[in-house]
Amino acid sequence: MSENQEIGHGFKPSGQLQFGIFFQGVNSGTIWKAPESGSQTEFDSFRRLAQTAERGLFAAFFLGEGLRLREHLGRPHALDVAGRPDAQTMLAALAGVTNKIGLVATQNTTYNDPAHLAHRLSSLDLISGGRAAWNVVTTDNAWTGANFRRGGYLDHADRYTHAEAFVETAKRIWDAWDGHAISGSETAPAWQAPGSVRRVRHDGRHYSVDYTPRLPRSAQYRPVLFQAGDSPEGRDFAARQADVIFSAHPAYDGAVAFRRDIVARTVRAGRGANDVKIMPASEFILAATPSEALEKKEWVRSLQIGPEQALAYLEQFWGRELSGYDPDGPLPEIDPVVVETSETRGSGFHGAKARQLADQWRAEAKDKGQSIRQFVSGKTSRVDATFTGSYTDVADTLARYAQTGAVDGFNISPWLVPSGLDEIVNHLVPELQERGVYPTEYAGHTLREHLGLPVPVRSREADDDAAGGLKLELAVGQQQL
Protein backbone atom coordinates (compact mmCIF):
# COMPACT_ATOMS: atom_id res chain seq x y z
CA MET A 1 0.00 0.00 0.00
CA SER A 2 1.41 3.39 -0.96
CA GLU A 3 1.81 6.26 1.49
CA ASN A 4 -0.99 8.33 -0.06
CA GLN A 5 -3.37 5.36 0.06
CA GLU A 6 -2.65 5.09 3.77
CA ILE A 7 -3.87 8.65 4.22
CA GLY A 8 -7.31 7.43 3.22
CA HIS A 9 -10.74 9.13 3.26
CA GLY A 10 -10.53 9.63 -0.52
CA PHE A 11 -7.55 11.96 -0.41
CA LYS A 12 -5.90 12.41 -3.83
CA PRO A 13 -2.40 13.97 -4.22
CA SER A 14 -2.32 16.87 -6.68
CA GLY A 15 1.24 16.03 -7.70
CA GLN A 16 2.09 19.73 -7.51
CA LEU A 17 3.88 22.01 -5.06
CA GLN A 18 3.31 25.69 -4.33
CA PHE A 19 5.77 28.06 -2.67
CA GLY A 20 5.06 30.89 -0.26
CA ILE A 21 7.55 33.30 1.28
CA PHE A 22 7.63 34.42 4.91
CA PHE A 23 9.36 37.79 5.46
CA GLN A 24 10.49 37.18 9.03
CA GLY A 25 11.96 40.47 10.22
CA VAL A 26 14.86 40.36 12.67
CA ASN A 27 15.19 37.10 14.59
CA SER A 28 17.57 34.17 14.98
CA GLY A 29 16.76 32.89 11.47
CA THR A 30 17.72 36.14 9.75
CA ILE A 31 21.20 37.34 8.75
CA TRP A 32 20.94 41.08 9.29
CA LYS A 33 24.60 41.80 10.14
CA ALA A 34 26.59 41.03 6.98
CA PRO A 35 27.65 42.96 3.86
CA GLU A 36 25.06 40.98 1.87
CA SER A 37 22.21 42.03 4.18
CA GLY A 38 19.75 44.75 3.23
CA SER A 39 17.25 46.74 5.26
CA GLN A 40 14.67 44.84 7.29
CA THR A 41 12.20 47.73 7.25
CA GLU A 42 12.58 49.73 4.01
CA PHE A 43 9.85 49.15 1.45
CA ASP A 44 12.35 48.28 -1.26
CA SER A 45 13.36 45.09 0.61
CA PHE A 46 9.74 43.93 0.67
CA ARG A 47 9.19 44.98 -2.95
CA ARG A 48 12.24 43.11 -4.24
CA LEU A 49 11.39 39.90 -2.40
CA ALA A 50 7.74 40.01 -3.50
CA GLN A 51 8.67 40.64 -7.14
CA THR A 52 11.33 37.91 -7.10
CA ALA A 53 8.79 35.50 -5.62
CA GLU A 54 6.28 36.46 -8.30
CA ARG A 55 8.90 35.85 -10.98
CA GLY A 56 9.24 32.38 -9.47
CA LEU A 57 5.44 31.86 -9.59
CA PHE A 58 5.15 31.77 -5.78
CA ALA A 59 1.54 31.50 -4.61
CA ALA A 60 1.80 33.83 -1.60
CA PHE A 61 3.79 36.50 0.24
CA PHE A 62 3.29 36.14 3.99
CA LEU A 63 3.78 38.66 6.81
CA GLY A 64 3.71 37.91 10.53
CA GLU A 65 2.42 40.18 13.26
CA GLY A 66 4.16 41.54 16.33
CA LEU A 67 1.71 43.19 18.69
CA ARG A 68 4.34 43.95 21.31
CA LEU A 69 8.11 44.32 21.11
CA ARG A 70 9.56 41.41 23.02
CA GLU A 71 11.47 42.17 26.19
CA HIS A 72 14.75 40.78 27.41
CA LEU A 73 15.88 41.18 31.03
CA GLY A 74 13.44 44.04 31.47
CA ARG A 75 14.34 45.95 28.31
CA PRO A 76 13.35 45.71 24.62
CA HIS A 77 14.82 42.59 23.00
CA ALA A 78 16.88 44.11 20.21
CA LEU A 79 17.64 40.76 18.54
CA ASP A 80 14.24 39.13 18.24
CA VAL A 81 11.05 39.86 16.25
CA ALA A 82 11.87 43.51 15.67
CA GLY A 83 11.15 45.74 12.71
CA ARG A 84 7.80 44.40 11.54
CA PRO A 85 5.62 47.02 9.79
CA ASP A 86 1.84 46.65 9.95
CA ALA A 87 1.02 43.71 7.68
CA GLN A 88 -2.07 45.11 5.95
CA THR A 89 -0.41 48.46 5.27
CA MET A 90 2.65 46.77 3.76
CA LEU A 91 0.59 44.30 1.71
CA ALA A 92 -1.59 47.11 0.34
CA ALA A 93 1.58 48.81 -0.91
CA LEU A 94 2.84 45.53 -2.41
CA ALA A 95 -0.48 45.04 -4.20
CA GLY A 96 0.42 48.05 -6.33
CA VAL A 97 3.79 46.67 -7.47
CA THR A 98 2.77 43.02 -8.05
CA ASN A 99 0.11 41.42 -10.23
CA LYS A 100 -0.39 37.78 -9.30
CA ILE A 101 1.13 36.76 -5.97
CA GLY A 102 -1.18 36.27 -2.97
CA LEU A 103 -0.86 38.62 0.02
CA VAL A 104 -1.23 37.00 3.46
CA ALA A 105 -1.71 39.14 6.58
CA THR A 106 -1.41 37.63 10.06
CA GLN A 107 -4.13 39.15 12.25
CA ASN A 108 -5.05 38.23 15.81
CA THR A 109 -8.66 37.43 16.71
CA THR A 110 -8.09 38.35 20.37
CA TYR A 111 -7.24 42.00 19.77
CA ASN A 112 -9.43 42.88 16.78
CA ASP A 113 -13.17 43.29 16.21
CA PRO A 114 -14.73 41.07 13.54
CA ALA A 115 -16.63 43.76 11.64
CA HIS A 116 -13.63 46.10 11.48
CA LEU A 117 -11.11 43.40 10.54
CA ALA A 118 -13.45 41.84 7.94
CA HIS A 119 -13.80 45.27 6.31
CA ARG A 120 -10.03 45.91 6.23
CA LEU A 121 -9.34 42.46 4.77
CA SER A 122 -12.11 42.99 2.19
CA SER A 123 -10.41 46.24 1.25
CA LEU A 124 -7.08 44.46 0.68
CA ASP A 125 -8.86 41.74 -1.28
CA LEU A 126 -10.57 44.27 -3.55
CA ILE A 127 -7.57 46.50 -4.29
CA SER A 128 -5.39 43.45 -5.00
CA GLY A 129 -7.91 41.92 -7.39
CA GLY A 130 -8.68 38.91 -5.17
CA ARG A 131 -5.23 38.08 -3.80
CA ALA A 132 -5.71 38.66 -0.05
CA ALA A 133 -5.52 36.08 2.73
CA TRP A 134 -5.89 36.15 6.48
CA ASN A 135 -3.60 34.06 8.68
CA VAL A 136 -5.85 33.57 11.72
CA VAL A 137 -3.94 33.58 15.02
CA THR A 138 -5.08 33.62 18.64
CA THR A 139 -3.47 34.48 21.96
CA ASP A 140 -4.31 34.53 25.65
CA ASN A 141 -1.03 36.25 26.53
CA ALA A 142 -1.67 38.86 29.23
CA TRP A 143 1.73 40.41 28.56
CA THR A 144 0.67 41.23 24.99
CA GLY A 145 -2.82 42.10 26.19
CA ALA A 146 -1.43 44.85 28.39
CA ASN A 147 -0.94 46.86 25.19
CA PHE A 148 -4.69 46.93 24.65
CA ARG A 149 -7.58 48.35 26.56
CA ARG A 150 -8.99 44.88 27.23
CA GLY A 151 -5.82 43.57 28.86
CA GLY A 152 -5.29 39.81 28.96
CA TYR A 153 -8.96 39.04 29.33
CA LEU A 154 -9.19 35.75 27.48
CA ASP A 155 -8.77 32.41 29.27
CA HIS A 156 -6.52 29.91 27.50
CA ALA A 157 -9.38 27.43 27.08
CA ASP A 158 -11.52 30.09 25.38
CA ARG A 159 -9.14 31.28 22.71
CA TYR A 160 -10.38 28.93 19.97
CA THR A 161 -14.07 29.18 20.86
CA HIS A 162 -13.66 32.96 20.70
CA ALA A 163 -11.73 32.69 17.42
CA GLU A 164 -14.32 30.40 15.87
CA ALA A 165 -17.18 32.81 16.58
CA PHE A 166 -14.98 35.61 15.22
CA VAL A 167 -14.21 33.78 11.96
CA GLU A 168 -17.81 32.69 11.44
CA THR A 169 -18.97 36.27 11.90
CA ALA A 170 -16.36 37.48 9.40
CA LYS A 171 -17.53 34.87 6.89
CA ARG A 172 -21.13 36.01 7.29
CA ILE A 173 -20.01 39.58 6.65
CA TRP A 174 -18.27 38.46 3.45
CA ASP A 175 -21.41 36.49 2.51
CA ALA A 176 -23.69 39.48 2.99
CA TRP A 177 -23.36 40.94 -0.49
CA ASP A 178 -24.88 39.01 -3.39
CA GLY A 179 -22.65 38.21 -6.32
CA HIS A 180 -24.38 40.75 -8.55
CA ALA A 181 -25.09 43.38 -5.95
CA ILE A 182 -23.58 46.17 -8.06
CA SER A 183 -25.88 47.16 -10.90
CA GLY A 184 -23.07 47.64 -13.41
CA SER A 185 -25.15 49.85 -15.69
CA GLU A 186 -25.23 53.61 -15.96
CA THR A 187 -28.95 53.43 -16.73
CA ALA A 188 -29.78 51.47 -13.53
CA PRO A 189 -31.82 53.42 -10.97
CA ALA A 190 -29.31 52.61 -8.19
CA TRP A 191 -25.62 51.66 -8.07
CA GLN A 192 -26.39 48.89 -5.63
CA ALA A 193 -29.17 46.51 -6.58
CA PRO A 194 -32.02 46.79 -4.01
CA GLY A 195 -32.22 43.87 -1.58
CA SER A 196 -28.75 42.60 -2.47
CA VAL A 197 -27.04 43.39 0.86
CA ARG A 198 -27.96 41.77 4.19
CA ARG A 199 -27.51 42.92 7.74
CA VAL A 200 -25.28 40.72 9.96
CA ARG A 201 -26.04 40.29 13.64
CA HIS A 202 -24.17 38.23 16.21
CA ASP A 203 -24.95 38.17 19.90
CA GLY A 204 -22.30 36.11 21.63
CA ARG A 205 -20.33 35.63 24.81
CA HIS A 206 -17.46 37.96 23.97
CA TYR A 207 -19.05 40.64 21.77
CA SER A 208 -22.15 41.63 19.85
CA VAL A 209 -22.29 42.72 16.21
CA ASP A 210 -25.06 44.52 14.34
CA TYR A 211 -23.48 45.48 11.06
CA THR A 212 -24.32 46.11 7.44
CA PRO A 213 -21.18 45.29 5.41
CA ARG A 214 -19.80 48.10 3.29
CA LEU A 215 -17.97 46.29 0.47
CA PRO A 216 -18.92 43.84 -2.30
CA ARG A 217 -17.28 40.49 -2.88
CA SER A 218 -13.83 40.35 -4.41
CA ALA A 219 -12.76 38.42 -7.50
CA GLN A 220 -12.13 35.39 -5.26
CA TYR A 221 -15.36 35.84 -3.22
CA ARG A 222 -13.57 36.46 0.09
CA PRO A 223 -10.00 36.33 1.53
CA VAL A 224 -8.39 32.89 1.77
CA LEU A 225 -8.05 31.69 5.37
CA PHE A 226 -4.71 30.40 6.69
CA GLN A 227 -4.11 28.92 10.15
CA ALA A 228 -1.03 27.64 12.00
CA GLY A 229 -2.14 26.15 15.33
CA ASP A 230 -0.68 22.69 16.06
CA SER A 231 -2.51 21.73 19.25
CA PRO A 232 -5.48 19.32 18.95
CA GLU A 233 -7.81 22.32 19.34
CA GLY A 234 -5.87 24.25 16.70
CA ARG A 235 -6.00 21.34 14.25
CA ASP A 236 -9.76 20.93 14.73
CA PHE A 237 -10.25 24.67 14.27
CA ALA A 238 -8.24 24.56 11.02
CA ALA A 239 -10.13 21.50 9.79
CA ARG A 240 -13.42 23.35 10.26
CA GLN A 241 -12.46 26.84 9.10
CA ALA A 242 -9.14 27.11 7.21
CA ASP A 243 -8.24 26.82 3.54
CA VAL A 244 -4.49 26.41 4.20
CA ILE A 245 -2.41 25.31 7.21
CA PHE A 246 1.12 26.55 7.83
CA SER A 247 2.32 23.38 9.52
CA ALA A 248 5.40 22.75 11.66
CA HIS A 249 6.04 19.35 10.09
CA PRO A 250 8.30 19.62 7.02
CA ALA A 251 10.26 16.36 7.58
CA TYR A 252 8.79 13.71 5.30
CA ASP A 253 7.50 11.16 7.82
CA GLY A 254 6.11 13.89 10.06
CA ALA A 255 4.49 15.58 7.06
CA VAL A 256 2.71 12.37 6.03
CA ALA A 257 1.47 11.80 9.59
CA PHE A 258 0.24 15.40 9.83
CA ARG A 259 -1.54 15.12 6.47
CA ARG A 260 -3.25 11.92 7.58
CA ASP A 261 -4.43 13.56 10.81
CA ILE A 262 -5.72 16.72 9.11
CA VAL A 263 -7.55 14.75 6.42
CA ALA A 264 -9.31 12.69 9.09
CA ARG A 265 -10.29 15.82 11.06
CA THR A 266 -11.43 17.63 7.89
CA VAL A 267 -13.69 14.76 6.84
CA ARG A 268 -15.15 14.56 10.39
CA ALA A 269 -15.92 18.28 10.07
CA GLY A 270 -18.06 17.57 6.99
CA ARG A 271 -15.57 18.80 4.40
CA GLY A 272 -13.76 17.06 1.55
CA ALA A 273 -10.48 15.18 2.06
CA ASN A 274 -8.60 17.65 -0.18
CA ASP A 275 -10.25 20.85 1.07
CA VAL A 276 -7.40 21.98 3.36
CA LYS A 277 -3.96 22.64 1.85
CA ILE A 278 -0.79 22.13 3.92
CA MET A 279 2.37 24.24 3.56
CA PRO A 280 5.06 23.68 6.24
CA ALA A 281 7.54 26.40 7.20
CA SER A 282 10.95 25.68 5.67
CA GLU A 283 14.47 27.01 5.05
CA PHE A 284 16.52 26.28 1.92
CA ILE A 285 20.34 26.38 1.72
CA LEU A 286 21.30 25.55 -1.85
CA ALA A 287 24.35 25.48 -4.11
CA ALA A 288 25.57 23.84 -7.31
CA THR A 289 27.08 20.88 -5.42
CA PRO A 290 26.34 19.16 -2.09
CA SER A 291 29.75 20.12 -0.67
CA GLU A 292 29.24 23.79 -1.56
CA ALA A 293 25.81 23.70 0.08
CA LEU A 294 27.25 22.28 3.31
CA GLU A 295 29.95 24.95 3.32
CA LYS A 296 27.28 27.62 2.83
CA LYS A 297 25.26 26.16 5.68
CA GLU A 298 28.19 26.63 8.05
CA TRP A 299 28.45 30.27 6.95
CA VAL A 300 24.70 30.84 7.39
CA ARG A 301 24.64 29.33 10.86
CA SER A 302 27.69 31.34 11.99
CA LEU A 303 25.87 34.56 11.11
CA GLN A 304 22.39 33.57 12.32
CA ILE A 305 23.82 32.83 15.78
CA GLY A 306 26.63 35.29 16.49
CA PRO A 307 28.11 35.98 19.95
CA GLU A 308 25.30 38.38 20.91
CA GLN A 309 22.52 36.01 19.85
CA ALA A 310 24.15 33.06 21.64
CA LEU A 311 24.44 34.87 24.99
CA ALA A 312 20.96 36.44 24.66
CA TYR A 313 19.44 33.03 24.04
CA LEU A 314 20.92 31.62 27.26
CA GLU A 315 19.99 34.78 29.19
CA GLN A 316 16.30 34.04 28.45
CA PHE A 317 16.62 30.83 30.44
CA TRP A 318 19.15 32.02 33.04
CA GLY A 319 17.17 35.21 33.79
CA ARG A 320 20.36 37.24 34.27
CA GLU A 321 23.14 39.01 32.39
CA LEU A 322 25.75 36.64 30.94
CA SER A 323 27.79 39.21 29.02
CA GLY A 324 30.88 38.31 31.06
CA TYR A 325 30.95 34.82 29.58
CA ASP A 326 32.95 33.88 26.50
CA PRO A 327 30.54 32.80 23.70
CA ASP A 328 33.22 30.36 22.57
CA GLY A 329 33.63 28.93 26.07
CA PRO A 330 31.53 26.48 28.15
CA LEU A 331 27.98 27.12 29.37
CA PRO A 332 27.67 29.26 32.56
CA GLU A 333 28.26 27.42 35.82
CA ILE A 334 25.90 29.75 37.76
CA ASP A 335 22.22 28.85 38.17
CA PRO A 336 19.26 30.67 36.56
CA VAL A 337 17.19 33.24 38.45
CA VAL A 338 13.86 31.48 38.16
CA VAL A 339 11.66 34.46 39.05
CA GLU A 340 13.02 36.31 35.99
CA THR A 341 12.22 33.59 33.46
CA SER A 342 8.44 33.95 33.19
CA GLU A 343 7.06 32.67 29.92
CA THR A 344 4.80 35.71 29.71
CA ARG A 345 7.85 37.52 28.30
CA GLY A 346 8.04 35.24 25.31
CA SER A 347 7.71 31.67 24.22
CA GLY A 348 11.35 30.86 25.02
CA PHE A 349 10.96 31.23 28.78
CA HIS A 350 10.35 28.25 30.99
CA GLY A 351 9.90 29.58 34.50
CA ALA A 352 10.32 27.03 37.29
CA LYS A 353 11.96 24.48 34.99
CA ALA A 354 14.90 26.79 34.27
CA ARG A 355 17.32 25.29 36.84
CA GLN A 356 16.54 21.75 35.77
CA LEU A 357 17.01 22.76 32.15
CA ALA A 358 20.33 24.48 32.90
CA ASP A 359 21.70 21.30 34.52
CA GLN A 360 20.56 19.26 31.57
CA TRP A 361 22.06 21.66 29.03
CA ARG A 362 25.42 21.92 30.82
CA ALA A 363 25.72 18.13 30.80
CA GLU A 364 24.68 17.91 27.16
CA ALA A 365 27.16 20.58 26.01
CA LYS A 366 29.98 18.96 28.00
CA ASP A 367 29.28 15.55 26.49
CA LYS A 368 29.31 17.01 22.97
CA GLY A 369 32.32 19.28 23.62
CA GLN A 370 30.29 22.32 22.55
CA SER A 371 30.87 26.00 23.30
CA ILE A 372 27.98 28.37 24.05
CA ARG A 373 27.75 29.39 20.38
CA GLN A 374 27.89 25.82 19.11
CA PHE A 375 25.30 24.68 21.64
CA VAL A 376 22.86 27.53 20.92
CA SER A 377 23.31 27.12 17.16
CA GLY A 378 22.30 23.49 17.51
CA LYS A 379 19.31 24.31 19.70
CA THR A 380 17.95 27.07 17.47
CA SER A 381 18.47 25.35 14.12
CA ARG A 382 15.35 23.60 12.91
CA VAL A 383 17.18 20.66 11.35
CA ASP A 384 14.00 19.04 10.12
CA ALA A 385 12.86 22.30 8.46
CA THR A 386 16.08 22.92 6.50
CA PHE A 387 16.62 21.52 3.03
CA THR A 388 20.36 21.62 2.33
CA GLY A 389 21.95 20.34 -0.86
CA SER A 390 22.47 20.79 -4.57
CA TYR A 391 19.62 22.13 -6.68
CA THR A 392 19.08 18.73 -8.29
CA ASP A 393 19.22 16.74 -5.05
CA VAL A 394 16.78 19.04 -3.25
CA ALA A 395 14.44 19.01 -6.28
CA ASP A 396 14.44 15.20 -6.19
CA THR A 397 13.59 15.30 -2.48
CA LEU A 398 10.73 17.76 -2.96
CA ALA A 399 9.31 15.81 -5.90
CA ARG A 400 8.62 12.92 -3.53
CA TYR A 401 6.51 15.22 -1.33
CA ALA A 402 4.47 16.29 -4.37
CA GLN A 403 3.95 12.85 -5.80
CA THR A 404 2.72 11.33 -2.55
CA GLY A 405 0.75 14.39 -1.41
CA ALA A 406 2.65 14.72 1.87
CA VAL A 407 2.29 18.51 1.52
CA ASP A 408 0.87 20.98 -0.99
CA GLY A 409 3.91 23.24 -0.84
CA PHE A 410 6.39 25.02 1.43
CA ASN A 411 6.36 28.41 3.13
CA ILE A 412 9.99 29.52 2.74
CA SER A 413 11.77 31.72 5.29
CA PRO A 414 14.72 33.35 3.47
CA TRP A 415 17.76 33.82 5.71
CA LEU A 416 18.92 36.81 3.68
CA VAL A 417 16.98 39.96 2.72
CA PRO A 418 16.36 41.01 -0.03
CA SER A 419 18.31 38.50 -2.20
CA GLY A 420 17.32 35.36 -0.28
CA LEU A 421 15.06 33.95 -3.00
CA ASP A 422 17.34 34.46 -6.00
CA GLU A 423 18.87 30.96 -6.01
CA ILE A 424 15.53 29.30 -5.36
CA VAL A 425 13.83 31.11 -8.25
CA ASN A 426 16.77 30.89 -10.65
CA HIS A 427 17.82 27.28 -10.04
CA LEU A 428 15.43 25.23 -7.86
CA VAL A 429 12.17 26.28 -9.52
CA PRO A 430 13.36 25.24 -13.04
CA GLU A 431 14.50 21.87 -11.63
CA LEU A 432 11.05 21.32 -10.11
CA GLN A 433 9.34 22.38 -13.33
CA GLU A 434 11.43 19.84 -15.27
CA ARG A 435 10.11 17.17 -12.91
CA GLY A 436 6.53 18.31 -13.53
CA VAL A 437 5.82 19.12 -9.88
CA TYR A 438 5.80 22.95 -9.98
CA PRO A 439 3.61 25.35 -12.00
CA THR A 440 4.95 26.81 -15.25
CA GLU A 441 2.44 29.67 -15.10
CA TYR A 442 -0.10 31.08 -12.66
CA ALA A 443 -3.39 29.20 -12.76
CA GLY A 444 -5.39 32.43 -12.85
CA HIS A 445 -5.48 35.86 -11.25
CA THR A 446 -6.60 35.16 -7.68
CA LEU A 447 -4.89 33.43 -4.77
CA ARG A 448 -7.77 30.96 -4.58
CA GLU A 449 -7.08 29.99 -8.20
CA HIS A 450 -3.32 29.63 -7.60
CA LEU A 451 -3.95 27.22 -4.72
CA GLY A 452 -6.70 25.25 -6.47
CA LEU A 453 -9.24 26.14 -3.79
CA PRO A 454 -13.00 26.02 -4.42
CA VAL A 455 -15.08 29.17 -4.33
CA PRO A 456 -17.16 29.17 -1.11
CA VAL A 457 -20.88 28.76 -1.26
CA ARG A 458 -22.82 31.32 0.75
CA SER A 459 -23.34 29.96 4.23
CA ARG A 460 -26.70 29.08 5.73
CA GLU A 461 -26.10 31.82 8.30
CA ALA A 462 -26.26 34.32 5.45
CA ASP A 463 -29.74 33.08 4.64
CA ASP A 464 -30.64 33.45 8.30
CA ASP A 465 -29.30 37.01 8.16
CA ALA A 466 -31.54 37.67 5.17
CA ALA A 467 -34.48 36.45 7.23
CA GLY A 468 -33.44 38.55 10.21
CA GLY A 469 -32.40 35.57 12.34
CA LEU A 470 -29.46 35.19 14.69
CA LYS A 471 -28.79 31.49 14.22
CA LEU A 472 -25.16 30.37 13.91
CA GLU A 473 -24.38 27.25 11.94
CA LEU A 474 -21.36 26.09 10.01
CA ALA A 475 -21.23 26.60 6.26
CA VAL A 476 -21.96 23.44 4.35
CA GLY A 477 -21.07 22.40 0.82
CA GLN A 478 -18.69 23.94 -1.69
CA GLN A 479 -18.71 24.32 -5.43
CA GLN A 480 -15.72 23.94 -7.71
CA LEU A 481 -14.19 26.96 -9.39
GROMACS .gro file of C-alpha atoms in nm, residues 7-12 263 273-274:
model
    9
    7ILE     CA    1  -0.387   0.865   0.422
    8GLY     CA    2  -0.731   0.743   0.322
    9HIS     CA    3  -1.074   0.913   0.326
   10GLY     CA    4  -1.053   0.963  -0.052
   11PHE     CA    5  -0.755   1.196  -0.041
   12LYS     CA    6  -0.590   1.241  -0.383
  263VAL     CA    7  -0.755   1.475   0.642
  273ALA     CA    8  -1.048   1.518   0.206
  274ASN     CA    9  -0.860   1.765  -0.018
   0.00000   0.00000   0.00000
